[in-house]
PDB file of C-alpha atoms in Angstrom:
ATOM      1  CA  UNK V   1     104.261  31.707 -14.418  1.00  0.00           C
ATOM      2  CA  UNK V   2     104.559  35.675 -14.612  1.00  0.00           C
ATOM      3  CA  UNK V   3     103.088  37.192 -11.634  1.00  0.00           C
ATOM      4  CA  UNK V   4      99.664  38.694 -12.792  1.00  0.00           C
ATOM      5  CA  UNK V   5      98.512  40.547  -9.440  1.00  0.00           C
ATOM      6  CA  UNK V   6     100.726  41.895  -7.115  1.00  0.00           C
ATOM      7  CA  UNK V   7     101.100  40.093  -3.721  1.00  0.00           C
ATOM      8  CA  UNK V   8      98.408  41.131  -0.923  1.00  0.00           C
ATOM      9  CA  UNK V   9      96.032  42.746  -3.449  1.00  0.00           C
ATOM     10  CA  UNK V  10      92.522  42.343  -3.468  1.00  0.00           C
ATOM     11  CA  UNK V  11      91.140  42.035  -7.526  1.00  0.00           C
ATOM     12  CA  UNK V  12      87.346  41.538  -8.590  1.00  0.00           C
ATOM     13  CA  UNK V  13      86.170  40.856 -11.881  1.00  0.00           C
ATOM     14  CA  UNK V  14      84.499  44.382 -12.421  1.00  0.00           C
ATOM     15  CA  UNK V  15      88.119  45.891 -11.923  1.00  0.00           C
ATOM     16  CA  UNK V  16      89.296  44.437 -15.522  1.00  0.00           C
ATOM     17  CA  UNK V  17      88.113  45.684 -18.891  1.00  0.00           C
ATOM     18  CA  UNK V  18      84.848  43.977 -20.098  1.00  0.00           C
ATOM     19  CA  UNK V  19      87.104  41.683 -22.825  1.00  0.00           C
ATOM     20  CA  UNK V  20      89.173  40.663 -20.182  1.00  0.00           C
ATOM     21  CA  UNK V  21      86.011  39.953 -17.781  1.00  0.00           C
ATOM     22  CA  UNK V  22      84.611  37.756 -20.748  1.00  0.00           C
ATOM     23  CA  UNK V  23      87.778  35.824 -20.963  1.00  0.00           C
ATOM     24  CA  UNK V  24      87.843  35.020 -17.623  1.00  0.00           C
ATOM     25  CA  UNK V  25      84.195  33.851 -17.414  1.00  0.00           C
ATOM     26  CA  UNK V  26      85.051  31.696 -20.558  1.00  0.00           C
ATOM     27  CA  UNK V  27      87.783  30.024 -18.766  1.00  0.00           C
ATOM     28  CA  UNK V  28      86.361  29.587 -15.544  1.00  0.00           C
ATOM     29  CA  UNK V  29      83.276  28.361 -17.575  1.00  0.00           C
ATOM     30  CA  UNK V  30      85.578  25.813 -19.701  1.00  0.00           C
ATOM     31  CA  UNK V  31      86.783  24.645 -16.149  1.00  0.00           C
ATOM     32  CA  UNK V  32      83.381  23.744 -14.928  1.00  0.00           C
ATOM     33  CA  UNK V  33      81.398  22.522 -17.921  1.00  0.00           C
ATOM     34  CA  UNK V  34      78.723  21.567 -15.418  1.00  0.00           C
ATOM     35  CA  UNK V  35      77.934  24.627 -14.219  1.00  0.00           C
ATOM     36  CA  UNK V  36      74.360  25.740 -15.035  1.00  0.00           C
ATOM     37  CA  UNK V  37      74.507  29.787 -14.735  1.00  0.00           C
ATOM     38  CA  UNK V  38      73.882  32.222 -17.364  1.00  0.00           C
ATOM     39  CA  UNK V  39      76.459  34.675 -18.098  1.00  0.00           C
ATOM     40  CA  UNK V  40      75.228  37.788 -15.673  1.00  0.00           C
ATOM     41  CA  UNK V  41      74.814  35.332 -13.163  1.00  0.00           C
ATOM     42  CA  UNK V  42      78.662  34.157 -13.505  1.00  0.00           C
ATOM     43  CA  UNK V  43      80.001  37.632 -13.725  1.00  0.00           C
ATOM     44  CA  UNK V  44      78.019  38.565 -10.577  1.00  0.00           C
ATOM     45  CA  UNK V  45      78.976  35.465  -8.861  1.00  0.00           C
ATOM     46  CA  UNK V  46      83.110  36.128  -9.769  1.00  0.00           C
ATOM     47  CA  UNK V  47      82.655  39.873  -9.210  1.00  0.00           C
ATOM     48  CA  UNK V  48      82.084  39.152  -5.240  1.00  0.00           C
ATOM     49  CA  UNK V  49      85.417  36.700  -5.200  1.00  0.00           C
ATOM     50  CA  UNK V  50      88.833  37.927  -4.695  1.00  0.00           C
ATOM     51  CA  UNK V  51      90.402  36.460  -8.206  1.00  0.00           C
ATOM     52  CA  UNK V  52      93.869  37.017  -6.801  1.00  0.00           C
ATOM     53  CA  UNK V  53      93.424  34.496  -3.981  1.00  0.00           C
ATOM     54  CA  UNK V  54      91.060  32.428  -5.622  1.00  0.00           C
ATOM     55  CA  UNK V  55      92.985  31.344  -8.546  1.00  0.00           C
ATOM     56  CA  UNK V  56      96.518  31.837  -7.108  1.00  0.00           C
ATOM     57  CA  UNK V  57      97.123  34.691  -8.934  1.00  0.00           C
ATOM     58  CA  UNK V  58      98.836  36.818  -6.311  1.00  0.00           C
ATOM     59  CA  UNK V  59     101.034  33.785  -4.848  1.00  0.00           C
TER      60      UNK V  59
END
């Protein structure tokens, strides 16, 4: 898999463009079908998580 984020880089949802934010949220929701959150709540949640380490994108 191609490295998306450089190693040891902290990345949050708000660092991405709106269309890509929606794509990330959509994929997260698809992997967690029982998630009961609005789109806004999900974006707020994911914006408080280092996506690089959470999803293994900076390995």
